[in-house]
CSV table of N, CA and C in Angstrom, one decimal:
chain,number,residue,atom,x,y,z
I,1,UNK,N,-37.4,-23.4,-167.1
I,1,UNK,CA,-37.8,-22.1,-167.7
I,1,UNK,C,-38.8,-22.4,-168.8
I,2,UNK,N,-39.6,-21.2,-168.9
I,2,UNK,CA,-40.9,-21.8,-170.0
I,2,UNK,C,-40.2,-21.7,-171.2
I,3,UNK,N,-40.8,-21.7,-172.6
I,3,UNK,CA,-40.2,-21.5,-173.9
I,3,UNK,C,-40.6,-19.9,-173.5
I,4,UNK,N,-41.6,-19.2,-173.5
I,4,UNK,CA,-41.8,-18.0,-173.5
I,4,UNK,C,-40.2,-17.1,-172.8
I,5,UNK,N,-40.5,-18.0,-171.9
I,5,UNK,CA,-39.1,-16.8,-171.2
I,5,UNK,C,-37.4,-17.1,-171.7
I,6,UNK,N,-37.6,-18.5,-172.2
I,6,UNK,CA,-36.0,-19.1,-172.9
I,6,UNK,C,-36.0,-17.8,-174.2
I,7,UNK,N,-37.6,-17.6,-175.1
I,7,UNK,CA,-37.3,-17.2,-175.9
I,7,UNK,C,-36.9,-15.8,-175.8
I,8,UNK,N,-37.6,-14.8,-174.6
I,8,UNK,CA,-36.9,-13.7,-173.9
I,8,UNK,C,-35.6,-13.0,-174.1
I,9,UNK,N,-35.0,-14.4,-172.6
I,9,UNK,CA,-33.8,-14.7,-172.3
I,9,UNK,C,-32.6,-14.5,-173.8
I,10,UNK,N,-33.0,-15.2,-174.9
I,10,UNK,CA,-32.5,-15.2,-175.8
I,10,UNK,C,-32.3,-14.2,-176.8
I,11,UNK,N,-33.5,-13.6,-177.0
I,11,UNK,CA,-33.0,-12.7,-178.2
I,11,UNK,C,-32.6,-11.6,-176.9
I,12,UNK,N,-33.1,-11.4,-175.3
I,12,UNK,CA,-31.9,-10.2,-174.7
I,12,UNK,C,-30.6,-10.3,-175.3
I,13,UNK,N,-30.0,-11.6,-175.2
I,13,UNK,CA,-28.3,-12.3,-175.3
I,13,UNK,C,-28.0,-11.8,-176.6
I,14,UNK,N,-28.8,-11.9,-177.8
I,14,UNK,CA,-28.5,-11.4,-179.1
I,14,UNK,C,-28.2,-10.4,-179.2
I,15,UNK,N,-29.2,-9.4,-178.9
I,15,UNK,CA,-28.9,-8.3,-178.5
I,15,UNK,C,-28.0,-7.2,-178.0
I,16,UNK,N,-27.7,-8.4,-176.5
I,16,UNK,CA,-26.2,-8.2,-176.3
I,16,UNK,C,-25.0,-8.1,-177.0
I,17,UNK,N,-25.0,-9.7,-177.6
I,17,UNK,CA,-24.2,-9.8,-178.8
I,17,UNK,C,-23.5,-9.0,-179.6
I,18,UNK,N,-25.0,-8.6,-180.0
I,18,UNK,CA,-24.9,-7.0,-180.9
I,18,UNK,C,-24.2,-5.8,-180.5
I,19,UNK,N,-24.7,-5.9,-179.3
I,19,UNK,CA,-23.5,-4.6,-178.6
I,19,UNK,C,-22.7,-4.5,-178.5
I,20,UNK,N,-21.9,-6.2,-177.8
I,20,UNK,CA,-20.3,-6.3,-177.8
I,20,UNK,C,-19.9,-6.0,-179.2
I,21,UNK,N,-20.7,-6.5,-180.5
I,21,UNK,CA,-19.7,-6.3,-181.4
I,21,UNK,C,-19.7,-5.1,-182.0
I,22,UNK,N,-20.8,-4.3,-181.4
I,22,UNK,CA,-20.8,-2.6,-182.0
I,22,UNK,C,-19.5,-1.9,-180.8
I,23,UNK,N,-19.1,-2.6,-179.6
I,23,UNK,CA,-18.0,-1.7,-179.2
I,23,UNK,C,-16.8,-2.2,-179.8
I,24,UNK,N,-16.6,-3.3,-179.9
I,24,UNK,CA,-15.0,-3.6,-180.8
I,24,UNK,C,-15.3,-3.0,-182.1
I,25,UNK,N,-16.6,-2.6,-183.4
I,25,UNK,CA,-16.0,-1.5,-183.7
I,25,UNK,C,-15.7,-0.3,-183.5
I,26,UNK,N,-16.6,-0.1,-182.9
I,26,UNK,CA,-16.1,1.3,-182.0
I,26,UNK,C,-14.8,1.5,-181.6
I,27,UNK,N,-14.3,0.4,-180.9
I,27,UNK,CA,-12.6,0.4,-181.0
I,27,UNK,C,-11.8,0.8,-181.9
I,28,UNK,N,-12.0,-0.1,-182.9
I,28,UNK,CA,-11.3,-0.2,-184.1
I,28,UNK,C,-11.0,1.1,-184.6
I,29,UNK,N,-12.3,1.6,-184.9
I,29,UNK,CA,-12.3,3.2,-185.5
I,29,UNK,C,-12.3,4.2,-184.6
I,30,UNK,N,-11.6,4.1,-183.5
I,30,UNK,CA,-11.0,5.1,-182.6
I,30,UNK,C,-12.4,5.8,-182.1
I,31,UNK,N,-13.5,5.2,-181.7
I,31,UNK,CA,-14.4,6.4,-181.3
I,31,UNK,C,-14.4,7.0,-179.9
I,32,UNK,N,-15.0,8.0,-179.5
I,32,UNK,CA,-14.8,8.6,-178.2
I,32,UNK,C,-15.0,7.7,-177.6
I,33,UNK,N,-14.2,8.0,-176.1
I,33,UNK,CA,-14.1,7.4,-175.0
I,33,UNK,C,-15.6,7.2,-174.3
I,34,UNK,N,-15.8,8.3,-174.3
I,34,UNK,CA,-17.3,8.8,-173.1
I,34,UNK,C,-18.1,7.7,-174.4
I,35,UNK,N,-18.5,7.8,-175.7
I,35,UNK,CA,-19.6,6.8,-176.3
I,35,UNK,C,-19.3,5.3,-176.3
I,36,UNK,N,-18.0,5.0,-176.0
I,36,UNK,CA,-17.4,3.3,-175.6
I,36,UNK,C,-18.4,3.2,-174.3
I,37,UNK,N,-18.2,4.0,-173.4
I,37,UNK,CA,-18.2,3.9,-172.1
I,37,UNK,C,-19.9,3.9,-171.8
I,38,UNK,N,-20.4,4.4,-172.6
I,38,UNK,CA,-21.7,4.9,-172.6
I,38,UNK,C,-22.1,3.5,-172.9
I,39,UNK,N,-21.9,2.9,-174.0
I,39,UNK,CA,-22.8,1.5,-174.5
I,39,UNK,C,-22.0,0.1,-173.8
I,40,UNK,N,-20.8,-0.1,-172.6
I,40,UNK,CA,-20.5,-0.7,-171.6
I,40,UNK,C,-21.6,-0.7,-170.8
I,41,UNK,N,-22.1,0.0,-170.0
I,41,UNK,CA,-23.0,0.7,-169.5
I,41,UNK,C,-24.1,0.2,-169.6
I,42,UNK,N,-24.7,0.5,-171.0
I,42,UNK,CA,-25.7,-0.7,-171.4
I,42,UNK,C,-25.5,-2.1,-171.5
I,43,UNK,N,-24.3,-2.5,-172.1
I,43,UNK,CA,-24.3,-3.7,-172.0
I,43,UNK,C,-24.7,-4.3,-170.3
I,44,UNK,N,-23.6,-4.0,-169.5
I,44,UNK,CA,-24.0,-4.0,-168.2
I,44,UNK,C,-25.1,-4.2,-167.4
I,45,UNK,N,-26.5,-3.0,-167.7
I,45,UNK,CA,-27.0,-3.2,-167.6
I,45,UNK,C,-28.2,-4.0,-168.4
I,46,UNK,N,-28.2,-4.6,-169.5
I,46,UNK,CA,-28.5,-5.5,-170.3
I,46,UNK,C,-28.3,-6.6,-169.7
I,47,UNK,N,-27.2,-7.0,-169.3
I,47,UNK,CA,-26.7,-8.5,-168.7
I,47,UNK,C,-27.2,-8.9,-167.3
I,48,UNK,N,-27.3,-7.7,-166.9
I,48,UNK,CA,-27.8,-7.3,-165.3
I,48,UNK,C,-29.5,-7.9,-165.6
I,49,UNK,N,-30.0,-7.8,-166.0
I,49,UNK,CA,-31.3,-7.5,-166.8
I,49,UNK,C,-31.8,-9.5,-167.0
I,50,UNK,N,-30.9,-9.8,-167.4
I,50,UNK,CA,-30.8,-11.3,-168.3
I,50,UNK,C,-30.6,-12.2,-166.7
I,51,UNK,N,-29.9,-11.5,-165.7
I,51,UNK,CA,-29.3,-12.8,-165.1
I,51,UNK,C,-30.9,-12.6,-163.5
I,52,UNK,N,-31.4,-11.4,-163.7
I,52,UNK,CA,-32.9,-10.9,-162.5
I,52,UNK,C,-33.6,-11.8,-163.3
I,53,UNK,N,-34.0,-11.9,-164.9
I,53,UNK,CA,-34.9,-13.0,-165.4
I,53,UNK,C,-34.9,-14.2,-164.9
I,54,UNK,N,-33.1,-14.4,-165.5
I,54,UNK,CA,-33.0,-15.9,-165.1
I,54,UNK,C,-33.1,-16.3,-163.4
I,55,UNK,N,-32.9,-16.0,-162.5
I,55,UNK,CA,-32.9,-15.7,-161.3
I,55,UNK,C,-34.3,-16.0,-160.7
I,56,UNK,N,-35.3,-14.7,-161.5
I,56,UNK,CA,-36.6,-15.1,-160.7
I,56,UNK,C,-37.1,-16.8,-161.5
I,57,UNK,N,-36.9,-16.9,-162.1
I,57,UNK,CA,-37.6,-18.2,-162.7
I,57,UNK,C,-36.9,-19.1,-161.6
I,58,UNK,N,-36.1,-19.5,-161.8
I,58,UNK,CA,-35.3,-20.4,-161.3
I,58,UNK,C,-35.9,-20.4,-159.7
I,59,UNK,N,-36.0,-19.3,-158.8
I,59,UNK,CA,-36.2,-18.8,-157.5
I,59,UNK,C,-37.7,-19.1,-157.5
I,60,UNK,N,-38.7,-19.1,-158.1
I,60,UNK,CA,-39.8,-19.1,-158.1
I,60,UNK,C,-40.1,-21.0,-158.2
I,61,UNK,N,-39.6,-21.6,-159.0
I,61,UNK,CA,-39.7,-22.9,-159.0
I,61,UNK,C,-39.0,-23.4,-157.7
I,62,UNK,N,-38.1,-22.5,-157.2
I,62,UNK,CA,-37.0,-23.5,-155.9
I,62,UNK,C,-37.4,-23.1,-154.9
I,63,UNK,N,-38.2,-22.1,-154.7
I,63,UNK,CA,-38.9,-21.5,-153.9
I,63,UNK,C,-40.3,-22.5,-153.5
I,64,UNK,N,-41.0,-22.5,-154.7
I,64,UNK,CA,-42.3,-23.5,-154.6
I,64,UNK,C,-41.7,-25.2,-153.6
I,65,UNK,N,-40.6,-25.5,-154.7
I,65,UNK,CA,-40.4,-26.7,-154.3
I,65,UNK,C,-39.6,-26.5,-152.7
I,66,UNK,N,-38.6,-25.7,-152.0
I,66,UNK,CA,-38.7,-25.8,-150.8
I,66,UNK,C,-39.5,-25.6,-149.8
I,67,UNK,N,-40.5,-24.8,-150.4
I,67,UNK,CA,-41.5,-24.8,-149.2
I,67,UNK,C,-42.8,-26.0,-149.2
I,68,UNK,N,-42.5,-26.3,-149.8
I,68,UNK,CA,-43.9,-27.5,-150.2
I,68,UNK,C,-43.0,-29.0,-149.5
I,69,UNK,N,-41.8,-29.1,-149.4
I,69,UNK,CA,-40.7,-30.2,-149.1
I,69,UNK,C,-40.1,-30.0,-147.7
I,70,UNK,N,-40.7,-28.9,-147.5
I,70,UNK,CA,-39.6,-27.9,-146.0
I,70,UNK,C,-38.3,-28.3,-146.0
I,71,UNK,N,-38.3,-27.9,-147.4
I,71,UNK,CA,-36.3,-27.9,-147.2
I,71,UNK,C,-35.4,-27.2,-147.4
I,72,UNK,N,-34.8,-26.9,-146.3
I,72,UNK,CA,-34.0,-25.7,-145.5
I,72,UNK,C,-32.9,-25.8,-146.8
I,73,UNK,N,-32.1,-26.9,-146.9
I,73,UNK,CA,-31.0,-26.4,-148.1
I,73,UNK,C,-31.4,-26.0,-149.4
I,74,UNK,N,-32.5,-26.5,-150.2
I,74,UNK,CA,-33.0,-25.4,-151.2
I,74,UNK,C,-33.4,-24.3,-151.3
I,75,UNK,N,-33.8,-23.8,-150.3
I,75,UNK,CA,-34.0,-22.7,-149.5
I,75,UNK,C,-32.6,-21.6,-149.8
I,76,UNK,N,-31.6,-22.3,-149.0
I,76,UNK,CA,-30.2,-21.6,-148.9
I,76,UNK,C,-29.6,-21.6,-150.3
I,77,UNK,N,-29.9,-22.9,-151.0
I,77,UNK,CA,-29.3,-22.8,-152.5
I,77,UNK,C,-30.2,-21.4,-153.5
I,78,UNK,N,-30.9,-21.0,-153.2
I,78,UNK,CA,-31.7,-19.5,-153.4
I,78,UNK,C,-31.0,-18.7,-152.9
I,79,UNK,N,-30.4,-18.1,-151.5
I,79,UNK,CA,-29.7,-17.6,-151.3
I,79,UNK,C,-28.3,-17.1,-151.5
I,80,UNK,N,-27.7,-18.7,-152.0
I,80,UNK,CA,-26.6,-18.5,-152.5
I,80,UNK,C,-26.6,-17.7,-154.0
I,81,UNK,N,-27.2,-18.3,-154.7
I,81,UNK,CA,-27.1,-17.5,-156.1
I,81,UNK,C,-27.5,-16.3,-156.3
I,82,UNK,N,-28.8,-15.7,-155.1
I,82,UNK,CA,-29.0,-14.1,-155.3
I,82,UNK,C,-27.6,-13.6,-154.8
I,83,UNK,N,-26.8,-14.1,-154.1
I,83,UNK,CA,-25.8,-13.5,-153.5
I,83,UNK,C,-24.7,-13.5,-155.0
I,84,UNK,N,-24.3,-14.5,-155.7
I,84,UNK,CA,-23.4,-14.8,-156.5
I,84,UNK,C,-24.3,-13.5,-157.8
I,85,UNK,N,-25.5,-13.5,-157.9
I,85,UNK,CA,-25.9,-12.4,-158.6
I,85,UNK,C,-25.6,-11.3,-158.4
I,86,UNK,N,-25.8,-10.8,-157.4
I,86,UNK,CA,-25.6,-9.2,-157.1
I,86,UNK,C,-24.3,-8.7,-156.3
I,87,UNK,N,-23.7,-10.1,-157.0
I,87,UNK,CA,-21.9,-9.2,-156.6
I,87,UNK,C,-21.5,-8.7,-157.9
């Protein structure tokens, strides 16, 4: 992965960070249900967000390198992980 996208990747995670620890307070201090559930949701999609980055990088390099090698199992090792992503 380039630095540009590690550095991405990274402050997304921080970010995240930030949100898990804005819902444990939100816990703490009893806040509504529906606004917990609201910033899960983001987190969610935040993390969702982090793993399509990491994914195309990774698929874009293994992609290059299987087809330039013609090889069928890096190929499928692409497959396997979009699958393990979007469960």
């Amino acid at each position: 992965m380039s630095e540009d996208a590690s550095k991405d990747v990274l402050l997304r995670l921080k970010r995240i960070e930030g949100q898990v620890r804005g819902i444990q307070r939100m816990i703490e201090d009893k806040a509504d249900c529906g606004e917990v559930l609201n910033q899960v949701a983001a987190i969610k999609a935040a993390i969702n967000r982090v793993g399509i980055i990491v994914f195309e990088k990774h698929a874009r390099e293994c992609i290059l390198e299987s087809v330039n090698e013609n090889n069928e199992e890096r190929f499928q090792d692409i497959i396997t992980m979009m699958g393990r992503l979007i469960k």
